[in-house]
mmCIF file of C-alpha atoms in Angstrom:
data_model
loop_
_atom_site.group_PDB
_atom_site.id
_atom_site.type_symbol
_atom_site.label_atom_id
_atom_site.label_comp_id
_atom_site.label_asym_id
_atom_site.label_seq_id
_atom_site.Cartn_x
_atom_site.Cartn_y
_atom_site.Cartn_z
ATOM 1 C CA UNK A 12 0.000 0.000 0.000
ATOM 2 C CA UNK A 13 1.515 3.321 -0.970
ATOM 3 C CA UNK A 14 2.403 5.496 1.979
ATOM 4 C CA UNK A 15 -0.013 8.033 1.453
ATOM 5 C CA UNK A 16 -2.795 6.083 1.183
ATOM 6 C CA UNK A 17 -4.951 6.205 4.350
ATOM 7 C CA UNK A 18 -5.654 3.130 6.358
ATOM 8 C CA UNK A 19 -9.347 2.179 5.947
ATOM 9 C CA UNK A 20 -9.878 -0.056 9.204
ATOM 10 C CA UNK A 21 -12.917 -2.047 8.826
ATOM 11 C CA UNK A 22 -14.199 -0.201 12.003
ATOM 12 C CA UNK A 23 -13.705 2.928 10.139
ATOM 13 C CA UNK A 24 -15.527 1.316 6.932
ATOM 14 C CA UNK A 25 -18.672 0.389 8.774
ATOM 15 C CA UNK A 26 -18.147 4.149 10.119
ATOM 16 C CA UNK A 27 -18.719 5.286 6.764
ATOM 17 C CA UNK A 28 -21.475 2.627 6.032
ATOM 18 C CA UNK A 29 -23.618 4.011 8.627
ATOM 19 C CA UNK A 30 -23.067 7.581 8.159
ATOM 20 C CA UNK A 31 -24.508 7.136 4.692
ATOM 21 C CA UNK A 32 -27.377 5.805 5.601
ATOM 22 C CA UNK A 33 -25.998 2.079 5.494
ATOM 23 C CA UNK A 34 -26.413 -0.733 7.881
ATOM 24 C CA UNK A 35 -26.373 -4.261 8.537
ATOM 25 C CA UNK A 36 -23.523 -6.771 6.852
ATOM 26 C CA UNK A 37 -21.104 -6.837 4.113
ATOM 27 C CA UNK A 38 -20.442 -8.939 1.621
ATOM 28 C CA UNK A 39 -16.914 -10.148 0.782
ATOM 29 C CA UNK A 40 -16.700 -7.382 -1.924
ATOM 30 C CA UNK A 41 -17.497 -5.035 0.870
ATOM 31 C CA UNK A 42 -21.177 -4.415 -0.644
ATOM 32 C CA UNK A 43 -23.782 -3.532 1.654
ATOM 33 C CA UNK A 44 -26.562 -5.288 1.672
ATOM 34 C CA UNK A 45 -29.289 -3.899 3.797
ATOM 35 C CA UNK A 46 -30.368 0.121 3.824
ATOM 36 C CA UNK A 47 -31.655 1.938 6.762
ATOM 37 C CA UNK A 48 -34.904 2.272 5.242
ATOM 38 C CA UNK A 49 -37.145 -1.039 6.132
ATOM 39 C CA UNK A 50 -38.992 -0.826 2.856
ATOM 40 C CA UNK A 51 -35.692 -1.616 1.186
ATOM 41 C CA UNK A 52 -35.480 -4.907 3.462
ATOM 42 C CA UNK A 53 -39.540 -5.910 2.496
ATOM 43 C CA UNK A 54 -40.605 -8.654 -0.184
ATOM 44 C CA UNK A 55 -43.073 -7.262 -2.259
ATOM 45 C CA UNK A 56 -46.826 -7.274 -1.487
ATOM 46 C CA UNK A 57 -47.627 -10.870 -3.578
ATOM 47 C CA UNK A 58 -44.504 -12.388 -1.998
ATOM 48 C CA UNK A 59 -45.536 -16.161 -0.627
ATOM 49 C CA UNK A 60 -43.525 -18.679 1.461
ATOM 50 C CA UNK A 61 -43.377 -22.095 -0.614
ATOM 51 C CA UNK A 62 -43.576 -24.224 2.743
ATOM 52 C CA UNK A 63 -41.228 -26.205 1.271
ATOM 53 C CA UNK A 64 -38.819 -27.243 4.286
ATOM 54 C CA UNK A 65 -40.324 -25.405 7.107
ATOM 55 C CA UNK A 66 -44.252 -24.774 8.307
ATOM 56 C CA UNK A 67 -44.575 -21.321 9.218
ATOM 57 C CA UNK A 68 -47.020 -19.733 11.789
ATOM 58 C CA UNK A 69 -47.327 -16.327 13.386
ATOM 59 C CA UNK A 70 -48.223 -15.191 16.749
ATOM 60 C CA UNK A 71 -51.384 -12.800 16.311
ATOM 61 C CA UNK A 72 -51.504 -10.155 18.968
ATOM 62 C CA UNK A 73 -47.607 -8.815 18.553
ATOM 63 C CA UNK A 74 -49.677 -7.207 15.459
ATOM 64 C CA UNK A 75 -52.105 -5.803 18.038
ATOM 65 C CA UNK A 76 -54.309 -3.501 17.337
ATOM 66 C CA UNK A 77 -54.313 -4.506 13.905
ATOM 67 C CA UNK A 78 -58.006 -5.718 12.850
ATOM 68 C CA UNK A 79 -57.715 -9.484 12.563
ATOM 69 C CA UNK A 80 -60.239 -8.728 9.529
ATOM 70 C CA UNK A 81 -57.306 -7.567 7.840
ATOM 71 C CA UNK A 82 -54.617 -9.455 9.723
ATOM 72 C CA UNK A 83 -55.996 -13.508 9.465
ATOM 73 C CA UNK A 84 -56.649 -12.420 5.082
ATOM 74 C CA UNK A 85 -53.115 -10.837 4.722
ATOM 75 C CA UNK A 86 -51.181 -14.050 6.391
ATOM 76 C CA UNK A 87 -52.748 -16.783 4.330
ATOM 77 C CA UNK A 88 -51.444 -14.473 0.948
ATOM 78 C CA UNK A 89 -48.379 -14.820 2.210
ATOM 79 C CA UNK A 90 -47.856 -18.460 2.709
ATOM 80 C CA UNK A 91 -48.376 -18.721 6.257
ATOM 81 C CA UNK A 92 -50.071 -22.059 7.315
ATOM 82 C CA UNK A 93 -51.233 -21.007 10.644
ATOM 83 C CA UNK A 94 -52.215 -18.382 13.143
ATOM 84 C CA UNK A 95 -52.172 -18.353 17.038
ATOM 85 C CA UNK A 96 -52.436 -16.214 20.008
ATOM 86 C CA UNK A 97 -55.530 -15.095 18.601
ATOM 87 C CA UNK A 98 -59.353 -15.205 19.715
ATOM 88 C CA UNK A 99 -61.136 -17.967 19.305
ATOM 89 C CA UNK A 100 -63.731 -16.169 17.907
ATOM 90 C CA UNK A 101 -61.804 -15.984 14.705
ATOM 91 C CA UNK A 102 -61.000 -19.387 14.208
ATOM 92 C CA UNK A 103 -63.931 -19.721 11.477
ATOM 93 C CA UNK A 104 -62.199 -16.679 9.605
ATOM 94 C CA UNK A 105 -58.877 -18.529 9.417
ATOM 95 C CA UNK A 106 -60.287 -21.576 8.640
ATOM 96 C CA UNK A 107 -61.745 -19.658 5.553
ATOM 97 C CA UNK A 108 -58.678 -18.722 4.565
ATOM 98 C CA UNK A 109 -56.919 -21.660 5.020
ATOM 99 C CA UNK A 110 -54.910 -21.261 8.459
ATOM 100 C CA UNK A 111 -54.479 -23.782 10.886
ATOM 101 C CA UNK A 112 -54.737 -23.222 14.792
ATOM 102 C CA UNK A 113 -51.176 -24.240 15.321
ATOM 103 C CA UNK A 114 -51.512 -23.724 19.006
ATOM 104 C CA UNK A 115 -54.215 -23.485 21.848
ATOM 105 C CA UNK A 116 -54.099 -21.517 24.989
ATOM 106 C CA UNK A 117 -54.886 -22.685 28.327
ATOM 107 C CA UNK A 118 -53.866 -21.082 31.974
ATOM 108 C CA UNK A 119 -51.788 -18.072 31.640
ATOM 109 C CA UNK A 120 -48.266 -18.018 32.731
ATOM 110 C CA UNK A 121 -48.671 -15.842 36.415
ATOM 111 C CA UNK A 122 -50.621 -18.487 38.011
ATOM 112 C CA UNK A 123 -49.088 -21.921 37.324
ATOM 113 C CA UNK A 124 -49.340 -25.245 38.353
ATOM 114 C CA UNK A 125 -45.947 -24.873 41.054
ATOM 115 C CA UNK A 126 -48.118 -23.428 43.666
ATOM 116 C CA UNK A 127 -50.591 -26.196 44.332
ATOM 117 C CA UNK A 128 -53.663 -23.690 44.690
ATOM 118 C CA UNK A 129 -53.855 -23.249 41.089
ATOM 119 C CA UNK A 130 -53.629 -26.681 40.237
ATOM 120 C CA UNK A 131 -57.549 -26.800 39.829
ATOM 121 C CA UNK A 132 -57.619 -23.724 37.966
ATOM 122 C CA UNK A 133 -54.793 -25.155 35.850
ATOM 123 C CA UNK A 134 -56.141 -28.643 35.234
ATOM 124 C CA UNK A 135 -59.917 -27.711 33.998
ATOM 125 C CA UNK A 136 -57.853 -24.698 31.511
ATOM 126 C CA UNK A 137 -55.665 -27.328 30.079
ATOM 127 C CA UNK A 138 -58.647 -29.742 29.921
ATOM 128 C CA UNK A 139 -61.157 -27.170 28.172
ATOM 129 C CA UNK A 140 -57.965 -26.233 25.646
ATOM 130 C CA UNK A 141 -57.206 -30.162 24.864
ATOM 131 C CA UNK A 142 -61.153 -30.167 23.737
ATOM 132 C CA UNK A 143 -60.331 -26.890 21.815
ATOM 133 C CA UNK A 144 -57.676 -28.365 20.317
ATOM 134 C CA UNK A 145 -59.171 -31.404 19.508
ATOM 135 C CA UNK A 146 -62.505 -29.583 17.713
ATOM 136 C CA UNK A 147 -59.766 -27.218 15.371
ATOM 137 C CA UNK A 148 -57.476 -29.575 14.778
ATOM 138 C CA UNK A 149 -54.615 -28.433 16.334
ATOM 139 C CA UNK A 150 -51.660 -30.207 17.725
ATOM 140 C CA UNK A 151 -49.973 -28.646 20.610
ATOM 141 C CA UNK A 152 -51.337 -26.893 24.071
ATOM 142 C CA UNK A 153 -49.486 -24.521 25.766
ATOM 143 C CA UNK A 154 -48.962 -24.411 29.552
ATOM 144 C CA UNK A 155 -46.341 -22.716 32.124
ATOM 145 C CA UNK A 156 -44.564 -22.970 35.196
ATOM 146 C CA UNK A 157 -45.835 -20.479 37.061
ATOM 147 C CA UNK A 158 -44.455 -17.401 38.764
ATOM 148 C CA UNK A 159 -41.728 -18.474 41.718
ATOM 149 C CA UNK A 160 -43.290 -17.495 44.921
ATOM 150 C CA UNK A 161 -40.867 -17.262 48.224
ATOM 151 C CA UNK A 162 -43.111 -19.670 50.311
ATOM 152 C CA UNK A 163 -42.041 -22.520 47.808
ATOM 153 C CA UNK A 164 -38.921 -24.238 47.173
ATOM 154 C CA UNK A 165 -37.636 -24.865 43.789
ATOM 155 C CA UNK A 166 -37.541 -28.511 44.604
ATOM 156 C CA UNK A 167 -41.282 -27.843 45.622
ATOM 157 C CA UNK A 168 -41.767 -26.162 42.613
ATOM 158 C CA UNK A 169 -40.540 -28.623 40.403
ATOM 159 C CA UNK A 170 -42.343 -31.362 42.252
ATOM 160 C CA UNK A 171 -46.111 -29.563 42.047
ATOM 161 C CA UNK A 172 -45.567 -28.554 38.220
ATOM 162 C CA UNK A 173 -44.962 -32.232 37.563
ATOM 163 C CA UNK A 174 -47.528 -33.370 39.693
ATOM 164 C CA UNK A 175 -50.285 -31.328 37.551
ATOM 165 C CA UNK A 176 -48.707 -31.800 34.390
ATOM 166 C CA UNK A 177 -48.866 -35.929 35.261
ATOM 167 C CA UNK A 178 -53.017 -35.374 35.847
ATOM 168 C CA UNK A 179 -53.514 -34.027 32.825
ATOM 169 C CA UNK A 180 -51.201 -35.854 30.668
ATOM 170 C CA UNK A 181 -53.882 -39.150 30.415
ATOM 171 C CA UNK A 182 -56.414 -37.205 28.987
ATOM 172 C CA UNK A 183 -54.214 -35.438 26.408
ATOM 173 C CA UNK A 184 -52.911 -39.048 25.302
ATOM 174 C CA UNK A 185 -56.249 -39.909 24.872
ATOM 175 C CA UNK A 186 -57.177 -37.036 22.430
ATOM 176 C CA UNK A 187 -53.882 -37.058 20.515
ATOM 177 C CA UNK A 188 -52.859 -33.163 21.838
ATOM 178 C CA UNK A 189 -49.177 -32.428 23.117
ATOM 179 C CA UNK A 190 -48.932 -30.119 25.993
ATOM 180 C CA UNK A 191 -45.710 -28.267 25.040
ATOM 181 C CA UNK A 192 -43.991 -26.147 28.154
ATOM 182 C CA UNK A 193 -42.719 -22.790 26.825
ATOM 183 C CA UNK A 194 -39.658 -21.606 28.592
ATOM 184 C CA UNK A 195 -39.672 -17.826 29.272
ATOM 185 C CA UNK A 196 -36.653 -15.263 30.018
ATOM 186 C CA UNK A 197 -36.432 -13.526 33.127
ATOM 187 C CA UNK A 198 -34.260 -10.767 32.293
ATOM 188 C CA UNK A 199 -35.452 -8.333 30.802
ATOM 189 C CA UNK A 200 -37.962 -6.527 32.716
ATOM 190 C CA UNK A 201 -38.649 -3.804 29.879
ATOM 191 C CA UNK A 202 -42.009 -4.706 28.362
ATOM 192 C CA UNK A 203 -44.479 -6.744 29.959
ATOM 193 C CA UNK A 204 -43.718 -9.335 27.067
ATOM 194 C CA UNK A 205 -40.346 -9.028 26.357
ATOM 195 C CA UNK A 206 -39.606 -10.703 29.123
ATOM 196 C CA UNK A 207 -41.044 -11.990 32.879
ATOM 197 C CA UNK A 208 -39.059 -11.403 35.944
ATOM 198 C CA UNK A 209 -39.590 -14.093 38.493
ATOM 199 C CA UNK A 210 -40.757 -16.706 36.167
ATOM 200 C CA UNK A 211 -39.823 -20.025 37.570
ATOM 201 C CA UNK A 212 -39.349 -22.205 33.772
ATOM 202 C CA UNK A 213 -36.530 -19.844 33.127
ATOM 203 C CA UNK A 214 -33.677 -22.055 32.363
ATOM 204 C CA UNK A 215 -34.288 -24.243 28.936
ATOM 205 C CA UNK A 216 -32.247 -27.662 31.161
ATOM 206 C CA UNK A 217 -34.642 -27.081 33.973
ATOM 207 C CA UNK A 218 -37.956 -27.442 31.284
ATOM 208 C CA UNK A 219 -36.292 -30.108 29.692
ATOM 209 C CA UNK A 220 -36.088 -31.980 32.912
ATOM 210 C CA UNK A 221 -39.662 -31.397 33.857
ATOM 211 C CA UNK A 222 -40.613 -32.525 30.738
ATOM 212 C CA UNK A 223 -38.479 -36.028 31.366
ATOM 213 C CA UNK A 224 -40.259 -36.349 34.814
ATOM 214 C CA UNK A 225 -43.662 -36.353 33.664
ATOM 215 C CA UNK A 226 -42.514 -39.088 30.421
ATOM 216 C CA UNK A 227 -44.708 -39.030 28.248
ATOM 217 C CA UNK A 228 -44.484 -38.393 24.263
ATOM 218 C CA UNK A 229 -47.255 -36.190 25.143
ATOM 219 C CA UNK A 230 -45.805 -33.807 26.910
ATOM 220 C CA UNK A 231 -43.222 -31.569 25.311
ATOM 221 C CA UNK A 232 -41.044 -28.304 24.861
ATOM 222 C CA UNK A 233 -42.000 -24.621 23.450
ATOM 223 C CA UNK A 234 -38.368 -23.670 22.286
ATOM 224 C CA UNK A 235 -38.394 -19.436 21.823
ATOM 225 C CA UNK A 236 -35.038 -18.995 20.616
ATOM 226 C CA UNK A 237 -35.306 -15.532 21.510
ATOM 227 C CA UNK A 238 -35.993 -16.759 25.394
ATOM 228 C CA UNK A 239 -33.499 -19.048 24.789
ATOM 229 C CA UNK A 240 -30.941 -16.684 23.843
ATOM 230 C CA UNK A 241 -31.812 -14.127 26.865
ATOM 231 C CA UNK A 242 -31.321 -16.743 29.268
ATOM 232 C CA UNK A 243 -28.665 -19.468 27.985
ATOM 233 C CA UNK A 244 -26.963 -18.653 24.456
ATOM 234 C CA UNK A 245 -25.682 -21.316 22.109
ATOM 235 C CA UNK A 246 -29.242 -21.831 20.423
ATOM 236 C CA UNK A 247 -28.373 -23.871 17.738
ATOM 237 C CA UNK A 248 -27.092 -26.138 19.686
ATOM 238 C CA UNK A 249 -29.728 -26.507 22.794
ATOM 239 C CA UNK A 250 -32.344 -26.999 19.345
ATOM 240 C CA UNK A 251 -29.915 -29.815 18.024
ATOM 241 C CA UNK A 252 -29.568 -31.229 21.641
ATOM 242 C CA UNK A 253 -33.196 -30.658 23.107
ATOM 243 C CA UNK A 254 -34.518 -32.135 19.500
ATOM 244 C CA UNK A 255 -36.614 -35.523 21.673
ATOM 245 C CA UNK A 256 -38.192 -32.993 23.506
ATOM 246 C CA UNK A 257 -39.000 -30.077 21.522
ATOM 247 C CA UNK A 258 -42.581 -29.676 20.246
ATOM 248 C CA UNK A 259 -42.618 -26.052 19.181
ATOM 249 C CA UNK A 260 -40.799 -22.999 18.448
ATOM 250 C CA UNK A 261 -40.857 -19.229 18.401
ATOM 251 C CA UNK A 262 -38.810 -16.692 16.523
ATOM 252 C CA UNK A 263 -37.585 -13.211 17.742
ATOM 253 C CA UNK A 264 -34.878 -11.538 17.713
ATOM 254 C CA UNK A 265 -32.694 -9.963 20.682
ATOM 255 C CA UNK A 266 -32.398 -7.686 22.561
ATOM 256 C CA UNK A 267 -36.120 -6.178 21.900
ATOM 257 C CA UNK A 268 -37.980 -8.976 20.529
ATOM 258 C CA UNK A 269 -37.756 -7.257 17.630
ATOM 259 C CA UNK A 270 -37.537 -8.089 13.753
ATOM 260 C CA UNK A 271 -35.303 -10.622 12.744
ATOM 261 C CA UNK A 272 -32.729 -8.066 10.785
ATOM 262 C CA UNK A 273 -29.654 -6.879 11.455
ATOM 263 C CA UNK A 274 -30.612 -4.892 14.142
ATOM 264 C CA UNK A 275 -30.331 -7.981 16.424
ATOM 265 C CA UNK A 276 -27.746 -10.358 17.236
ATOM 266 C CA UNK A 277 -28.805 -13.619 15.957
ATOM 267 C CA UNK A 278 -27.991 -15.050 12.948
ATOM 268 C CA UNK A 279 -31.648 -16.456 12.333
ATOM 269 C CA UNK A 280 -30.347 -17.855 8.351
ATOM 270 C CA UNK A 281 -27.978 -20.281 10.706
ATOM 271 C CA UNK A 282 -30.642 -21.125 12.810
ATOM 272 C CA UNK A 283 -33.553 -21.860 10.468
ATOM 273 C CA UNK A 284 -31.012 -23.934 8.286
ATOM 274 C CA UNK A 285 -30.637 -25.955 11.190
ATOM 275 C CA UNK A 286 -34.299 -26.328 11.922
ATOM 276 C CA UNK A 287 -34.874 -27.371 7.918
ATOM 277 C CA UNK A 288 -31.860 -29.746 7.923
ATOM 278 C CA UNK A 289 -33.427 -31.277 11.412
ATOM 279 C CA UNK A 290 -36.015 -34.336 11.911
ATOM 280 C CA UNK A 291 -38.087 -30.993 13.781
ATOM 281 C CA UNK A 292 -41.247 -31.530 11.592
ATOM 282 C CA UNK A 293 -43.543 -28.687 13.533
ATOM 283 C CA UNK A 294 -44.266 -25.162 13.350
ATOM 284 C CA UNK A 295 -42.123 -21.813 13.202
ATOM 285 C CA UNK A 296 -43.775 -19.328 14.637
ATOM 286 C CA UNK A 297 -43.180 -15.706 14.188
ATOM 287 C CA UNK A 298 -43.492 -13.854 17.357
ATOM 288 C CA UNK A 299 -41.915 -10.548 17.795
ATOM 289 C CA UNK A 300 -42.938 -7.258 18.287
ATOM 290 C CA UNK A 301 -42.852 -5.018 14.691
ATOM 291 C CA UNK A 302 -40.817 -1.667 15.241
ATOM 292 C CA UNK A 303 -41.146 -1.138 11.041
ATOM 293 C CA UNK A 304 -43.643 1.416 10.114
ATOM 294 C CA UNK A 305 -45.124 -1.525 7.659
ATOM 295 C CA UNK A 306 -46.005 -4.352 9.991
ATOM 296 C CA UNK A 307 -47.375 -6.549 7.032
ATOM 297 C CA UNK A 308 -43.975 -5.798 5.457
ATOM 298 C CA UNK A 309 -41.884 -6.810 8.605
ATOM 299 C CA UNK A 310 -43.717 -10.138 8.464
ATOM 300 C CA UNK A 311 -43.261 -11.014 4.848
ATOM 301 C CA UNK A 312 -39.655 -10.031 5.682
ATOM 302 C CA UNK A 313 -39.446 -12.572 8.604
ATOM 303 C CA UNK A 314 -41.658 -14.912 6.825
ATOM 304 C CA UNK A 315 -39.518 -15.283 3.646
ATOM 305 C CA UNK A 316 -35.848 -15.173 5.854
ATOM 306 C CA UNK A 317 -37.685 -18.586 7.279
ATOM 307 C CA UNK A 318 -38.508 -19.961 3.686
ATOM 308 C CA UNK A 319 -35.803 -22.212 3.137
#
């Protein structure tokens, strides 16, 4: 390099890449990719997912106060298979259009089955979701831990989640539905559903272990790789490792729950090509929080980085 030729560190270079209005990564012929403007980052409006290795689904009220009038039409044009998280009132609207119920409520996530006064509460929720489930054809049932409350013991705690989850368990054999336990983050305490301080499921080895207690092929795992990654990292791997075990999973990325751009830190390319090259035959769900001015366009965005 000729003396007088400045040095262009590549901290200066993504200097310059921002200060023109550039973000995100670099090619190896130091192109950028990605603009600060969303709309350069959005699939056109007919954009549709071909399905063709993974079986996406989205979570419906991050997209609140959208009208699901307009919200249930707009996913099935874009390949989505199924919708959740939403009322059941509109399950006839996305069975018109297609969309599966790829996942039933039951007891919320406060009030769980590790203090043992909920434990009627939790049972007849689950119960009355397995039916749901069972009339719309949907697989998987979601249930939680609970909050941890200072009267109880994690050993306690682990023991009364497992003792509900086993009096449940027969009856969703018998109609075919897997309960799948969704580990939640209890870090960040910035949104009410960005994260849950004082959840007890917190740590994705402790779920697992629950789930190996109550033994059944019933009973399974809600992997959120954006929980996951709050809480214990290396998500690729826990996926690979906690495969048996997994019924489920959620997409978002971190910190923010936010669009799965370069605004985050996970590599979600990586991690759905691991999910497609996998034996994981379920849903991906899309559940973060829009921050684009075009929330349709964030989630053809997120829906065709999934498309493999």
């Amino acid at each position: 390099m000729p003396h007088n030729t400045p040095h262009v560190s590549r901290r200066n270079l993504l200097k310059t890449a921002l200060g023109t209005g550039m973000v995100g990564s670099m090619a190896a012929g130091g192109t950028v990719w990605a603009t600060e403007d969303s709309a350069a980052k959005i699939p056109p409006a007919d954009f549709r997912a071909t399905g063709k290795n993974i079986k996406q689904s989205v979570m419906a009220w991050c997209f609140n106060p959208m009208p699901m009038e307009e919200f249930v039409p707009a996913c099935a044009r874009m390949g989505l298979v199924g919708v959740e998280g939403i009322d059941a009132k509109y399950y006839p609207l996305m069975k018109e259009h297609g969309l599966k119920v790829s996942l039933c409520s039951g007891h919320g996530f406060k009030q769980g089955p590790l203090n043992p006064e909920y434990h009627e509460h939790c049972r007849t929720e689950l119960r009355k979701a397995i039916d749901r489930a069972v009339k719309w054809d949907c697989q998987n049932v979601i249930t939680f831990t609970g909050m941890r409350e200072k009267e109880i013991s994690d050993q306690q705690s682990q023991k009364n989640c497992v003792e509900l989850w086993k009096s449940v368990i027969d009856y969703a054999e018998a109609k075919n539905v897997t309960l799948v336990l969704e580990h939640l983050n209890s870090r960040d305490d910035s949104h009410p559903m960005k994260g849950h301080p004082g959840y007890f499921g917190d740590d994705v080895d402790l779920c697992i272990d629950l789930i190996k207690q109550v033994d059944s092929p019933n009973m399974k795992l809600l992997f959120d790789f954006y929980h996951v990654q709050v809480m214990n990292g290396d998500v690729i791997r826990r996926f690979q490792q906690g495969l048996p075990y997994i019924g489920h999973l959620h997409t978002a990325g971190n910190p923010g729950r936010c669009e799965l751009d370069e605004n985050q830190e996970m590599n979600y390319a990586a991690i759905i090509k691991a999910v497609a090259e996998s034996d994981y035959d379920g849903y991906v769900v899309q559940e973060y929080i829009p921050t684009w001015d075009d929330k349709l366009g964030s989630l053809r965005h997120g829906v065709a980085l999934c498309d493999v």
